[in-house]
mmCIF file of C-alpha atoms in Angstrom:
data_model
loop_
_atom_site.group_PDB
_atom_site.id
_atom_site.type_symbol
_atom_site.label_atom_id
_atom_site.label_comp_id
_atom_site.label_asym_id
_atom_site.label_seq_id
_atom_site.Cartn_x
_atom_site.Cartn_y
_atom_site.Cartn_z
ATOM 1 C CA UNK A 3 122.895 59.813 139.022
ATOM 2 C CA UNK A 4 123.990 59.142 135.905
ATOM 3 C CA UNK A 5 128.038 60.481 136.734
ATOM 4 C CA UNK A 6 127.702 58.383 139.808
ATOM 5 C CA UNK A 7 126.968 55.203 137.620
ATOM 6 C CA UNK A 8 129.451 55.618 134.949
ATOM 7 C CA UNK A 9 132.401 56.653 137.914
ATOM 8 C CA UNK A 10 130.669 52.887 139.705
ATOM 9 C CA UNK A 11 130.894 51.206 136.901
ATOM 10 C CA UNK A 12 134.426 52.279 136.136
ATOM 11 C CA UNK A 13 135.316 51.144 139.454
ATOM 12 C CA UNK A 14 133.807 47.766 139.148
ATOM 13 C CA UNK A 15 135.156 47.052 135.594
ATOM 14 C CA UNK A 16 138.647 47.695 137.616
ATOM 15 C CA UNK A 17 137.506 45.371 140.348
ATOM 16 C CA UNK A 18 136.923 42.871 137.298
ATOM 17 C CA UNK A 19 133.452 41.288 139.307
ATOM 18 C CA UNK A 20 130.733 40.569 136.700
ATOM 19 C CA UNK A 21 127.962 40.775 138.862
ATOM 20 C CA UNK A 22 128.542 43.795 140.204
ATOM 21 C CA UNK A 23 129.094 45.090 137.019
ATOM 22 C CA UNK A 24 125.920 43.906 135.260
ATOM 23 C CA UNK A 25 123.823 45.217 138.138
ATOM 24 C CA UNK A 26 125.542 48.896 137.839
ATOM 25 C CA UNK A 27 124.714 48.829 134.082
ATOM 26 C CA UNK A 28 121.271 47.002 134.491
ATOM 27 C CA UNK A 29 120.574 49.948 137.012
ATOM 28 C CA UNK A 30 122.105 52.344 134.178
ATOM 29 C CA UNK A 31 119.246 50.700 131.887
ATOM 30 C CA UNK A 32 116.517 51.371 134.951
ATOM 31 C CA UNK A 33 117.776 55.289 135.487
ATOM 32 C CA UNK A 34 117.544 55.508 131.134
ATOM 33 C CA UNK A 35 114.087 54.131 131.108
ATOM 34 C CA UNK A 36 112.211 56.437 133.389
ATOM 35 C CA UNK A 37 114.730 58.963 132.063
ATOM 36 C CA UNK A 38 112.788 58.170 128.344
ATOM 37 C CA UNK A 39 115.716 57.572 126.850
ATOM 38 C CA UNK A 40 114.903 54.128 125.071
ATOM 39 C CA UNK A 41 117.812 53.310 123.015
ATOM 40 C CA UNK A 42 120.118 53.745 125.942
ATOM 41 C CA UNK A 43 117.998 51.672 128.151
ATOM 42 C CA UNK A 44 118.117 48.679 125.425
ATOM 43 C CA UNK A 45 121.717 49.179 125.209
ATOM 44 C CA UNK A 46 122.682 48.844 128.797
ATOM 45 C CA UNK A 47 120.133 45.893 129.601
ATOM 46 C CA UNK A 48 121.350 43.834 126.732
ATOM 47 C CA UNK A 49 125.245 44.783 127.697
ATOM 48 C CA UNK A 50 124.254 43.045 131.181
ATOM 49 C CA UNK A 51 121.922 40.463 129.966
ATOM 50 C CA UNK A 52 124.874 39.460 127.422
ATOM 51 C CA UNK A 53 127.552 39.209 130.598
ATOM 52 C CA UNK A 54 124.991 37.689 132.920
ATOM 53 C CA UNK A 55 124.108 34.499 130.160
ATOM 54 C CA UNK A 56 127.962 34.184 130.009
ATOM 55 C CA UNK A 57 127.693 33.392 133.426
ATOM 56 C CA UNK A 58 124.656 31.773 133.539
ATOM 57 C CA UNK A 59 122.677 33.909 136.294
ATOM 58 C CA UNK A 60 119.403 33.530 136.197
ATOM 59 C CA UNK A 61 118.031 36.140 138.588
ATOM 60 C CA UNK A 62 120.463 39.109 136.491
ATOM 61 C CA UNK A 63 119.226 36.628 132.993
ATOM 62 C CA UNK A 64 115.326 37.541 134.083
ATOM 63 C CA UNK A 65 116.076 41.421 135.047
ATOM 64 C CA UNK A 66 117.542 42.568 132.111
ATOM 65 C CA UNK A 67 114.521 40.694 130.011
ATOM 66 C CA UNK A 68 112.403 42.277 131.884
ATOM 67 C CA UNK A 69 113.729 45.726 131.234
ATOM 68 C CA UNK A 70 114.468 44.700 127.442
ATOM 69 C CA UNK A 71 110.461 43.395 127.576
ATOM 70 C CA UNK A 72 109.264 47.186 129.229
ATOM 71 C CA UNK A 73 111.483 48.983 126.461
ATOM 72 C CA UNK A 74 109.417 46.705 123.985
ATOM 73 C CA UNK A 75 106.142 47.256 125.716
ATOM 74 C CA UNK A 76 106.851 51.298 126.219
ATOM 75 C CA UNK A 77 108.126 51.232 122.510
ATOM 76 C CA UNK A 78 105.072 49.756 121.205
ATOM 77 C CA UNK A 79 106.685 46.458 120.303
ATOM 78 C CA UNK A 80 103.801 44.500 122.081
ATOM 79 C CA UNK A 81 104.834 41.384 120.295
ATOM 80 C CA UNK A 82 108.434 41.215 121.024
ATOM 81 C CA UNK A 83 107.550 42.172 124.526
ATOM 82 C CA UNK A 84 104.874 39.348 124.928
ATOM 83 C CA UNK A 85 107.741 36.604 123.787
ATOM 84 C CA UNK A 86 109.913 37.762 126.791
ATOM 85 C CA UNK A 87 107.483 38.599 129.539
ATOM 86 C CA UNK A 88 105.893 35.499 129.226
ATOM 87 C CA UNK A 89 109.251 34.013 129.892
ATOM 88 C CA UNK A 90 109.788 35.807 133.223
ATOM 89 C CA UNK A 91 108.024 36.247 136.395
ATOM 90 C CA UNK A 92 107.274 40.030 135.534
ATOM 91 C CA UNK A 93 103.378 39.878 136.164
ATOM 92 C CA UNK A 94 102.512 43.715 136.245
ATOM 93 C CA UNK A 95 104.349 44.112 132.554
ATOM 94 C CA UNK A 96 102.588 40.849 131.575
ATOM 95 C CA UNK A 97 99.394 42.221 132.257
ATOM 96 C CA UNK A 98 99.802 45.575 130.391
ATOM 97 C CA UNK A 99 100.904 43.682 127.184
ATOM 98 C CA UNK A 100 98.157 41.122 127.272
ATOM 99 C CA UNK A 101 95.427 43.762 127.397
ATOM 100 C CA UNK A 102 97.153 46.424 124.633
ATOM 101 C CA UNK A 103 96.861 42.683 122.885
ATOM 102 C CA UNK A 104 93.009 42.154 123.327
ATOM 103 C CA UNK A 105 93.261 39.574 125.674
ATOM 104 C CA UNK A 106 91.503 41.333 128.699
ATOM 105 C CA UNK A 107 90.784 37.742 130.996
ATOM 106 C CA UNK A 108 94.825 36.854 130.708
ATOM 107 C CA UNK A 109 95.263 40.894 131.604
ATOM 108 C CA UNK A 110 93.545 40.448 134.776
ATOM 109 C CA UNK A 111 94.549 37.213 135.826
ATOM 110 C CA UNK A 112 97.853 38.766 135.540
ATOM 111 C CA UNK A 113 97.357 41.831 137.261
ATOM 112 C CA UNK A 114 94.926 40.135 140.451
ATOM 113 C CA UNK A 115 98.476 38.202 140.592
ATOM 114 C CA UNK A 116 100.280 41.488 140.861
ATOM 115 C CA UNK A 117 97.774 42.568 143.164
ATOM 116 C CA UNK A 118 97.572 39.371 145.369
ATOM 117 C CA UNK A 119 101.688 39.095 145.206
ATOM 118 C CA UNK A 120 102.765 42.443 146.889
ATOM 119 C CA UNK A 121 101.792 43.096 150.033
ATOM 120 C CA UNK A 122 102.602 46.315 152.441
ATOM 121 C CA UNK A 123 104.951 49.401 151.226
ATOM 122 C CA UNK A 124 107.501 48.321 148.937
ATOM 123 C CA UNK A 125 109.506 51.108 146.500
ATOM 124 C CA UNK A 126 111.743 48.882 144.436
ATOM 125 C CA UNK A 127 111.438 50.096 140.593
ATOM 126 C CA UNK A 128 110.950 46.743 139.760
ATOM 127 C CA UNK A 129 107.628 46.480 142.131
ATOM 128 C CA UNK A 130 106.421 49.714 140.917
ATOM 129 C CA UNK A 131 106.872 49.104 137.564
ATOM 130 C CA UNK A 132 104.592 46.140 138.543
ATOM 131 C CA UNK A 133 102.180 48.302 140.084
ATOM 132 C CA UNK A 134 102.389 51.125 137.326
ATOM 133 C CA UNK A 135 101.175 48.224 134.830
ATOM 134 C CA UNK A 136 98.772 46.802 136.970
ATOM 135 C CA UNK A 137 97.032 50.553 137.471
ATOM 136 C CA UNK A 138 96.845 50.435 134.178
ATOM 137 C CA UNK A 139 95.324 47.731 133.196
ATOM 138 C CA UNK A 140 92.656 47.760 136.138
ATOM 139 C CA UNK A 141 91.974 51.567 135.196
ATOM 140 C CA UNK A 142 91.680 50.310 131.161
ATOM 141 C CA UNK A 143 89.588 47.350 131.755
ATOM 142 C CA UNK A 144 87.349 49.319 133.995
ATOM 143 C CA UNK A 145 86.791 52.139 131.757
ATOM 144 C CA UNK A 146 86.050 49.903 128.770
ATOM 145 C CA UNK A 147 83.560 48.268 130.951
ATOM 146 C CA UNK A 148 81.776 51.667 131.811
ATOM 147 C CA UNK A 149 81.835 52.499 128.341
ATOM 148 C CA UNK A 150 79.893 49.151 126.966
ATOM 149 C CA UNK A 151 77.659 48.147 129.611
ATOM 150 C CA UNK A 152 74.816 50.683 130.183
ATOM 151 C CA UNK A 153 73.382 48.271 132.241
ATOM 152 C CA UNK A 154 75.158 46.508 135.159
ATOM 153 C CA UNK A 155 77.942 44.349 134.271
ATOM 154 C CA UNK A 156 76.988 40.657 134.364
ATOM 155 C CA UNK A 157 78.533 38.935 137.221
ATOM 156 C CA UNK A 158 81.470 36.956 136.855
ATOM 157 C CA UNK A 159 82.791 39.626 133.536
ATOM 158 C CA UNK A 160 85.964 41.232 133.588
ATOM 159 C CA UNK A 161 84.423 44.282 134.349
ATOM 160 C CA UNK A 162 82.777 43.006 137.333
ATOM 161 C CA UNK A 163 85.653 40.792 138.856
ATOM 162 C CA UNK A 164 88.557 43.859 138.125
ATOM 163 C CA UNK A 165 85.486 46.057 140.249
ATOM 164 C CA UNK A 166 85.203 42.963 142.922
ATOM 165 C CA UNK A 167 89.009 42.811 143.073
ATOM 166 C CA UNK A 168 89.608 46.688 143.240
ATOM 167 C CA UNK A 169 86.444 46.980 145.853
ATOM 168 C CA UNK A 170 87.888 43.704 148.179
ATOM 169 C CA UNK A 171 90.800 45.582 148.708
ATOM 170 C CA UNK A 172 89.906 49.133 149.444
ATOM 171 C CA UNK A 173 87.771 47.711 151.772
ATOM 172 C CA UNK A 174 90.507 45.688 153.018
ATOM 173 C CA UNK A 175 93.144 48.917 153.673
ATOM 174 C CA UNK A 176 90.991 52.056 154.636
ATOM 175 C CA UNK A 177 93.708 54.015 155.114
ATOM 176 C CA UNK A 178 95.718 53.290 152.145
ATOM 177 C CA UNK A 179 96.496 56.964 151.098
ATOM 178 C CA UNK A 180 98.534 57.284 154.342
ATOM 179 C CA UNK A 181 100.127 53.826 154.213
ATOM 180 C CA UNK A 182 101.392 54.966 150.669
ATOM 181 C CA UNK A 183 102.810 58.380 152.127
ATOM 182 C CA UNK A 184 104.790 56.635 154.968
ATOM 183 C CA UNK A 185 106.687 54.533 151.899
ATOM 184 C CA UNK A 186 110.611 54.516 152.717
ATOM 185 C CA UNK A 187 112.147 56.401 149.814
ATOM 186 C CA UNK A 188 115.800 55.815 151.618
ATOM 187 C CA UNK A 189 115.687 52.060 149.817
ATOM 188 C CA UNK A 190 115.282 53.549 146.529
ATOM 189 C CA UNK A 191 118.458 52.754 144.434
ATOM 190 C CA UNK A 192 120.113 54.759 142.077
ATOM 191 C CA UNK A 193 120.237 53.551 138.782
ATOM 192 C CA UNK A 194 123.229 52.996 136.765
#
């Protein structure tokens, strides 16, 4: 993957189009991230981020802050990540950073939102990236609830609405584990 983004983006610098250019090197950041490598990922979001401000495109603008906000958030850098996601319409990553911050009712506001936005199969990275952080959250919030209530949550706590929420929609999709095997992997795309 990666030879096939650095021989695209060769071709597209030679084409001289921006956009395409920023989207090979923004996909170079996405392939880098789940790769693990960090540094690279930074480096190739904020190469595109820097081309697509030139140009003033918002929709490039808010993917490449997103990515720079999940190398923040995956780094650790919680607050650097906060003062971008809350900037962009990246819910799932939102979510994540707002619980590791202590702030478990903004968490699962965020991450019902997540859950409420996206509905049916999708396989973007940017939608599962969504859906990674919203797992996580729902799976940290409930096990923090298990661990301090020994009685039954009160109704109306985070533990019991993030229980509600998870509950309304298993109940809702009783046969999610084979709508989640029939995904299309053929609309994956390869990152830069």
């Amino acid at each position: 993957a990666r030879n096939n983004l650095s021989r695209a983006r060769e071709i597209v610098h030679g084409l001289k189009d921006r956009r395409l250019w920023e989207d090979v090197v923004s996909h170079r950041g996405h392939l880098e991230f789940y790769a693990g490598d960090f540094a690279a990922s930074l480096e190739c979001y904020q190469a595109a981020l820097e081309s697509a401000e030139a140009r003033a495109d918002k929709q490039m603008i808010n993917r490449c802050q997103s990515g720079i906000a999940a190398v923040n958030l995956a780094s650790n850098r919680t607050a650097e990540a906060h003062a971008i996601l809350k900037e962009t319409n990246s819910y799932g990553q939102l979510a994540l950073c707002l619980l590791r911050m202590g702030d478990e009712e903004g968490a699962l506001g965020y991450a019902l939102k997540v859950k409420d936005r996206f509905k049916g199969p999708r396989t973007k990275y940017y939608v599962l990236k969504a859906f990674a952080s919203t797992a996580e959250v729902f799976l940290r919030l409930l096990e923090h609830g298990l661990e301090h209530a020994p009685a039954p949550p009160a109704r109306g706590s985070v533990f019991s609405r993030c229980s509600d929420a998870l509950m309304r929609r298993s109940r809702a999709r009783p046969n999610s584990a084979a709508s989640s095997s029939a995904l299309d992997t053929s609309r994956h795309t390869a990152c830069a």
